[in-house]
Amino acid sequence: HTAGSMPMTCFAGVAQHYGVFYPMQTFSKTKDVSFEKIPVFIEGDSAGTESIIRRFSGKLSKRVITLSSADRKYLHLAAVWACNFSNYCYSVASDILSEHGIPFDVMLPLINETTEKIYKISPKDAQTGPAVRGDRNVMSQQLKLMNSRGDLQELYRILSQGINPLIDNPVLDKKELKINSNILL
């Protein structure tokens, strides 16, 4: 199978030989991708099966890695964080911009630079923004801009505290956030 979070053993008792061919990539019907650049993670029920999967994978990708079902679950979890959640953040950004007549493509140079940076430095070292700086004033103002979206305020608060656990501004506390939001009205 080709799933990141399904164990190889889902085929046990159903097939004589089985294995995993997991290309770690996001796929869309409207966008072609170059398979040779996609890392493919494989696993086989036996050395022979794994060898067959490896030969097949090697014809498509330059990077083939054996990975157990147990470890592949964590790879998939990391992929959800790196791809699905970041794409959701792009969607939120797009909605915010759209509500104010600003085209989303103005974000593309920023997104590209952020991505290019992590080719050279760790994501942690590449992190920028008000949470890294502990800029409580900017964070408080940005939270107020989302008064009508409590879900986004909560997500902003959680992500900001993940970026900088030392942030202790009361406005970032959910209870205080409600009080501060009401004062503004």
XYZ file of N, CA and C in Angstrom, residues 5-184:
540
model
N 0.272 6.149 7.377
C -0.064 5.794 8.759
C -0.633 4.386 8.915
N -0.735 3.653 7.829
C -1.246 2.276 7.905
C -0.081 1.297 8.041
N -0.182 0.355 8.982
C 0.909 -0.623 9.116
C 0.919 -1.587 7.936
N 2.093 -2.075 7.624
C 2.236 -3.047 6.541
C 1.401 -4.293 6.820
N 1.242 -4.625 8.082
C 0.549 -5.860 8.459
C -0.946 -5.848 8.158
N -1.468 -4.745 7.640
C -2.890 -4.727 7.277
C -3.179 -5.766 6.183
N -2.120 -6.216 5.489
C -2.274 -7.233 4.454
C -2.027 -8.654 4.962
N -1.565 -8.780 6.201
C -1.258 -10.101 6.750
C -2.503 -10.977 6.712
N -2.345 -12.167 6.221
C -3.462 -13.101 6.124
C -4.320 -12.907 4.890
N -4.101 -11.832 4.156
C -4.878 -11.530 2.954
C -4.045 -11.755 1.702
N -2.755 -11.449 1.802
C -1.857 -11.594 0.657
C -0.655 -12.431 1.072
N -0.129 -13.171 0.116
C 1.025 -14.016 0.413
C 2.274 -13.161 0.651
N 2.459 -12.136 -0.171
C 3.577 -11.206 -0.028
C 3.010 -9.792 -0.060
N 3.545 -8.938 0.762
C 3.020 -7.574 0.828
C 4.096 -6.616 1.301
N 3.832 -5.350 1.050
C 4.787 -4.338 1.458
C 4.223 -2.946 1.286
N 5.096 -1.976 1.496
C 4.713 -0.567 1.462
C 5.594 0.180 0.474
N 4.962 1.020 -0.313
C 5.613 1.974 -1.200
C 4.976 3.311 -0.851
N 5.666 4.114 -0.039
C 5.097 5.367 0.463
C 5.895 6.556 -0.060
N 5.407 7.190 -1.124
C 6.062 8.412 -1.587
C 5.624 9.565 -0.691
N 6.584 10.165 0.006
C 6.209 11.239 0.922
C 6.128 12.552 0.164
N 4.916 12.810 -0.315
C 4.662 13.991 -1.121
C 3.171 14.278 -1.085
N 2.808 15.507 -1.302
C 1.411 15.876 -1.462
C 1.092 15.807 -2.955
N -0.039 15.246 -3.277
C -0.426 15.088 -4.680
C -1.764 15.775 -4.928
N -1.862 16.443 -6.062
C -3.100 17.062 -6.516
C -3.303 16.683 -7.972
N -4.537 16.495 -8.365
C -4.837 16.107 -9.740
C -4.370 17.165 -10.744
N -4.345 18.421 -10.319
C -4.039 19.506 -11.251
C -2.568 19.918 -11.266
N -1.714 19.233 -10.509
C -0.306 19.625 -10.423
C 0.588 18.409 -10.609
N 1.442 18.463 -11.629
C 2.416 17.397 -11.854
C 3.583 17.553 -10.893
N 4.158 16.430 -10.480
C 5.353 16.450 -9.641
C 6.416 15.554 -10.275
N 7.661 15.863 -9.980
C 8.773 15.061 -10.470
C 9.050 13.962 -9.455
N 8.730 12.745 -9.800
C 8.864 11.630 -8.864
C 10.302 11.384 -8.455
N 11.252 11.694 -9.321
C 12.648 11.389 -8.989
C 13.144 12.175 -7.777
N 12.495 13.294 -7.453
C 12.897 14.110 -6.297
C 12.154 13.722 -5.019
N 11.174 12.871 -5.124
C 10.341 12.496 -3.970
C 10.996 11.340 -3.218
N 11.219 11.506 -1.898
C 11.715 10.353 -1.145
C 10.609 9.297 -1.033
N 10.994 8.055 -1.274
C 10.040 6.946 -1.191
C 10.474 6.051 -0.032
N 9.545 5.786 0.863
C 9.814 4.942 2.023
C 9.183 3.583 1.764
N 9.967 2.541 1.978
C 9.503 1.188 1.646
C 9.638 0.262 2.839
N 8.897 -0.840 2.742
C 8.961 -1.912 3.732
C 8.387 -3.149 3.074
N 8.953 -4.299 3.368
C 8.451 -5.546 2.810
C 8.290 -6.611 3.880
N 7.404 -7.560 3.622
C 7.167 -8.633 4.598
C 8.337 -9.612 4.657
N 9.224 -9.525 3.645
C 10.413 -10.373 3.612
C 11.502 -9.628 2.853
N 12.708 -10.119 2.946
C 13.820 -9.494 2.216
C 13.555 -9.524 0.715
N 12.976 -10.609 0.225
C 12.681 -10.729 -1.204
C 11.646 -9.710 -1.653
N 10.578 -9.583 -0.901
C 9.538 -8.608 -1.238
C 10.102 -7.197 -1.189
N 10.884 -6.905 -0.156
C 11.465 -5.568 -0.034
C 12.413 -5.268 -1.186
N 13.128 -6.271 -1.647
C 14.036 -6.101 -2.775
C 13.266 -5.738 -4.047
N 12.132 -6.384 -4.268
C 11.289 -6.076 -5.433
C 10.767 -4.647 -5.350
N 10.289 -4.264 -4.168
C 9.767 -2.903 -3.976
C 10.888 -1.883 -4.156
N 12.085 -2.193 -3.672
C 13.236 -1.288 -3.797
C 13.610 -1.088 -5.268
N 13.648 -2.171 -6.047
C 13.988 -2.052 -7.470
C 12.951 -1.186 -8.202
N 11.685 -1.433 -7.936
C 10.612 -0.640 -8.542
C 10.752 0.827 -8.137
N 10.936 1.069 -6.845
C 11.037 2.437 -6.326
C 12.223 3.169 -6.924
N 13.344 2.456 -7.085
C 14.552 3.053 -7.629
C 14.405 3.513 -9.068
N 13.442 2.953 -9.784
C 13.186 3.394 -11.164
C 12.429 4.722 -11.193
N 11.791 5.068 -10.069
C 10.994 6.292 -10.000
C 11.671 7.407 -9.213
N 12.362 7.031 -8.148
C 12.930 8.019 -7.239
C 14.425 7.793 -7.041
N 15.140 8.894 -6.813
C 16.566 8.801 -6.524
C 16.818 8.535 -5.046
N 15.763 8.614 -4.231
C 15.927 8.435 -2.783
C 14.916 7.420 -2.270
N 15.402 6.224 -1.985
C 14.556 5.134 -1.476
C 15.084 4.754 -0.098
N 14.200 4.749 0.879
C 14.589 4.529 2.270
C 13.705 3.453 2.885
N 14.323 2.459 3.507
C 13.556 1.448 4.245
C 13.159 2.041 5.585
N 11.878 1.925 5.919
C 11.375 2.464 7.174
C 10.260 1.570 7.694
N 10.306 1.240 8.962
C 9.299 0.359 9.563
C 7.947 1.056 9.658
N 6.913 0.259 9.775
C 5.559 0.804 9.957
C 5.491 1.689 11.188
N 6.155 1.267 12.261
C 6.133 2.040 13.510
C 6.744 3.428 13.305
N 7.861 3.508 12.596
C 8.499 4.804 12.358
C 7.780 5.608 11.281
N 7.168 4.931 10.317
C 6.453 5.631 9.240
C 5.281 6.430 9.800
N 4.672 5.985 10.888
C 3.581 6.749 11.519
C 4.075 8.134 11.939
N 5.305 8.182 12.464
C 5.864 9.464 12.889
C 6.261 10.323 11.696
N 6.724 9.692 10.638
C 7.023 10.413 9.409
C 5.748 11.068 8.882
N 4.648 10.321 8.885
C 3.378 10.854 8.409
C 2.894 11.987 9.306
N 3.028 11.830 10.619
C 2.646 12.893 11.552
C 3.448 14.161 11.264
N 4.744 14.013 11.064
C 5.586 15.171 10.741
C 5.143 15.810 9.426
N 4.755 14.988 8.459
C 4.293 15.501 7.171
C 2.994 16.292 7.327
N 2.112 15.844 8.197
C 0.874 16.578 8.456
C 1.205 17.966 9.005
N 2.143 18.025 9.952
C 2.556 19.326 10.493
C 3.201 20.189 9.415
N 4.126 19.624 8.650
C 4.888 20.404 7.674
C 4.068 20.811 6.458
N 3.110 20.003 6.072
C 2.370 20.263 4.834
C 0.922 20.696 5.108
N 0.154 19.837 5.730
C -1.273 20.110 5.890
C -1.554 21.319 6.776
N -0.861 21.388 7.921
C -1.104 22.511 8.823
C -0.551 23.813 8.259
N 0.623 23.751 7.618
C 1.152 24.981 7.028
C 0.243 25.449 5.898
N -0.303 24.517 5.122
C -1.220 24.906 4.052
C -2.497 25.527 4.628
N -2.966 25.014 5.766
C -4.125 25.630 6.430
C -3.783 27.077 6.808
N -2.568 27.292 7.307
C -2.150 28.652 7.654
C -2.128 29.539 6.417
N -1.699 29.005 5.277
C -1.757 29.769 4.030
C -3.206 30.128 3.691
N -4.105 29.196 3.922
C -5.519 29.423 3.649
C -6.080 30.529 4.545
N -5.717 30.505 5.822
C -6.144 31.562 6.753
C -5.598 32.905 6.275
N -4.305 32.928 5.922
C -3.695 34.165 5.427
C -4.429 34.661 4.181
N -4.761 33.742 3.283
C -5.473 34.100 2.056
C -6.832 34.716 2.376
N -7.546 34.131 3.339
C -8.852 34.670 3.735
C -8.724 36.074 4.329
N -7.733 36.263 5.201
C -7.524 37.576 5.821
C -7.236 38.614 4.741
N -6.346 38.280 3.827
C -6.003 39.213 2.754
C -7.209 39.496 1.859
N -7.928 38.454 1.497
C -9.086 38.595 0.613
C -10.141 39.521 1.223
N -10.366 39.388 2.531
C -11.339 40.243 3.230
C -10.972 41.723 3.146
N -9.697 42.004 2.853
C -9.243 43.392 2.798
C -8.734 43.781 1.407
N -9.130 42.982 0.406
C -8.821 43.306 -0.983
C -7.348 43.215 -1.355
N -6.605 42.410 -0.615
C -5.177 42.257 -0.874
C -4.959 40.896 -1.543
N -4.265 40.841 -2.674
C -4.071 39.552 -3.357
C -3.103 38.645 -2.579
N -3.389 37.356 -2.575
C -2.556 36.394 -1.850
C -1.143 36.305 -2.404
N -0.972 36.573 -3.699
C 0.355 36.389 -4.281
C 1.422 37.297 -3.678
N 1.019 38.320 -2.912
C 2.024 39.139 -2.231
C 2.741 38.335 -1.133
N 2.165 37.230 -0.726
C 2.765 36.362 0.297
C 3.814 35.416 -0.295
N 3.764 35.173 -1.588
C 4.624 34.150 -2.191
C 6.122 34.392 -2.002
N 6.636 35.616 -2.148
C 8.064 35.804 -1.875
C 8.433 35.460 -0.421
N 7.563 35.810 0.516
C 7.792 35.489 1.930
C 7.772 33.978 2.156
N 6.791 33.313 1.578
C 6.685 31.854 1.714
C 7.905 31.185 1.092
N 8.300 31.641 -0.090
C 9.475 31.062 -0.760
C 10.747 31.276 0.053
N 10.942 32.481 0.588
C 12.146 32.759 1.384
C 12.169 31.902 2.647
N 11.015 31.759 3.286
C 10.928 30.924 4.491
C 11.318 29.484 4.163
N 10.834 28.990 3.046
C 11.157 27.623 2.628
C 12.627 27.497 2.251
N 13.137 28.452 1.490
C 14.542 28.390 1.069
C 15.496 28.449 2.255
N 15.141 29.204 3.293
C 15.997 29.317 4.474
C 16.255 27.970 5.127
N 15.215 27.129 5.182
C 15.382 25.870 5.918
C 16.176 24.829 5.135
N 16.608 25.181 3.932
C 17.572 24.342 3.225
C 18.971 24.558 3.806
N 19.180 25.705 4.443
C 20.505 26.063 4.937
C 20.594 26.104 6.457
N 19.502 26.436 7.120
C 19.497 26.488 8.586
C 18.287 25.733 9.117
N 18.321 25.366 10.370
C 17.225 24.585 10.953
C 15.951 25.423 11.012
N 14.787 24.774 10.973
C 13.535 25.526 11.107
C 13.499 26.368 12.389
N 14.041 25.820 13.463
C 14.048 26.572 14.721
C 14.864 27.854 14.577
N 16.028 27.770 13.937
C 16.868 28.954 13.752
C 16.277 29.922 12.722
N 15.437 29.439 11.838
C 14.829 30.288 10.810
C 13.585 31.017 11.314
N 13.094 30.649 12.489
C 11.850 31.227 13.019
C 12.017 32.720 13.274
N 11.066 33.502 12.797
C 11.040 34.944 13.030
C 9.649 35.328 13.495
N 9.433 36.589 13.768
C 8.102 37.086 14.083
C 7.955 37.578 15.509
N 6.762 38.073 15.822
C 6.550 38.685 17.138
C 6.702 37.707 18.307
N 6.365 36.448 18.115
C 6.495 35.500 19.224
C 7.957 35.262 19.566
N 8.818 35.119 18.560
C 10.246 34.936 18.803
C 10.792 36.137 19.567
N 10.389 37.317 19.140
C 10.885 38.548 19.768
C 10.221 38.814 21.120
N 9.136 38.094 21.408
C 8.392 38.369 22.634
C 7.683 39.715 22.555
N 7.287 40.114 21.358
C 6.657 41.410 21.132
C 5.179 41.333 21.514
N 4.946 41.499 22.788
C 3.586 41.371 23.331
C 2.631 42.412 22.750
N 3.132 43.605 22.476
C 2.298 44.666 21.929
C 1.726 44.257 20.566
N 2.574 43.802 19.660
C 2.120 43.385 18.334
C 1.179 42.186 18.452
N 1.539 41.240 19.299
C 0.705 40.042 19.445
C -0.678 40.407 19.973
N -0.731 41.297 20.936
C -2.011 41.740 21.482
C -2.856 42.406 20.402
N -2.227 43.271 19.600
C -2.946 43.940 18.517
C -3.457 42.938 17.490
N -2.627 41.958 17.155
C -3.045 40.976 16.160
C -4.183 40.107 16.681
N -4.139 39.771 17.942
C -5.243 39.002 18.530
C -6.546 39.795 18.452
N -6.474 41.093 18.695
C -7.672 41.935 18.640
C -8.246 41.994 17.224
N -7.364 41.920 16.207
C -7.838 41.929 14.826
C -8.675 40.696 14.497
N -8.551 39.664 15.333
C -9.289 38.419 15.103
C -10.428 38.240 16.105
N -10.950 39.331 16.658
C -12.006 39.245 17.670
C -13.193 38.397 17.223
N -13.509 38.431 15.948
C -14.663 37.669 15.466
C -14.333 36.205 15.213
N -13.084 35.833 15.376
C -12.653 34.457 15.122
C -11.917 33.894 16.337
N -12.677 33.508 17.340
C -12.088 32.945 18.548
C -11.232 31.726 18.272
N -11.609 30.936 17.269
C -10.822 29.753 16.932
C -9.425 30.140 16.452
N -9.346 31.198 15.644
C -8.041 31.641 15.164
C -7.237 32.306 16.276
N -7.922 33.025 17.172
C -7.225 33.599 18.316
C -6.576 32.500 19.165
N -7.327 31.448 19.411
C -6.802 30.341 20.221
C -5.623 29.670 19.522
N -5.744 29.454 18.229
C -4.657 28.847 17.468
C -3.431 29.761 17.467
N -3.628 31.054 17.285
C -2.546 32.035 17.335
C -1.851 31.967 18.694
N -2.632 31.924 19.755
C -2.079 31.878 21.105
C -1.258 30.612 21.317
N -1.802 29.476 20.915
C -1.112 28.193 21.109
C 0.174 28.143 20.289
N 0.103 28.547 19.025
C 1.300 28.529 18.183
C 2.354 29.507 18.697
N 1.926 30.680 19.137
C 2.871 31.657 19.669
C 3.572 31.126 20.913
N 2.828 30.466 21.776
C 3.443 29.894 22.975
C 4.337 28.714 22.610
N 4.028 28.004 21.533
C 4.912 26.945 21.053
C 6.218 27.504 20.518
N 6.136 28.645 19.851
C 7.325 29.299 19.325
C 8.182 29.853 20.471
N 7.530 30.446 21.452
C 8.252 31.057 22.568
C 7.541 30.742 23.880
N 7.935 29.658 24.544
C 7.270 29.268 25.799
C 7.397 30.304 26.909
N 8.292 31.285 26.749
C 8.477 32.296 27.786
C 7.444 33.409 27.710
N 6.614 33.383 26.677
C 5.581 34.411 26.543
C 4.587 34.217 27.682
N 4.451 35.260 28.507
C 3.545 35.154 29.647
C 2.591 36.336 29.714
N 2.393 36.998 28.598
C 1.504 38.138 28.545
C 0.081 37.704 28.872
N -0.567 38.368 29.825
C -1.938 37.984 30.177
C -2.903 38.021 28.995
N -2.638 38.881 27.996
C -3.554 38.952 26.862
C -3.532 37.642 26.075
N -2.491 36.840 26.250
C -2.425 35.568 25.554
C -3.148 34.467 26.324
N -3.543 34.769 27.538
C -4.327 33.818 28.316
C -5.769 33.907 27.836
N -6.400 32.778 27.600
C -7.743 32.752 27.002
C -8.745 33.559 27.833
N -8.716 33.402 29.150
C -9.658 34.112 30.011
C -9.432 35.616 29.903
N -8.172 36.044 29.990
C -7.848 37.458 29.895
C -8.144 38.001 28.500
N -7.988 37.160 27.497
C -8.259 37.594 26.131
C -9.701 38.056 26.004
N -10.622 37.314 26.595
C -12.028 37.700 26.530
C -12.235 39.040 27.225
N -11.627 39.223 28.378
C -11.764 40.490 29.116
C -11.212 41.631 28.289
N -10.006 41.473 27.758
C -9.388 42.527 26.961
C -10.177 42.829 25.699
N -10.750 41.791 25.068
C -11.548 41.997 23.855
C -12.789 42.808 24.172
N -13.426 42.546 25.317
C -14.638 43.283 25.704
C -14.327 44.743 26.001
N -13.177 45.028 26.543
C -12.803 46.417 26.837
C -12.718 47.203 25.551
N -12.250 46.567 24.492
C -12.102 47.265 23.206
C -13.443 47.619 22.568
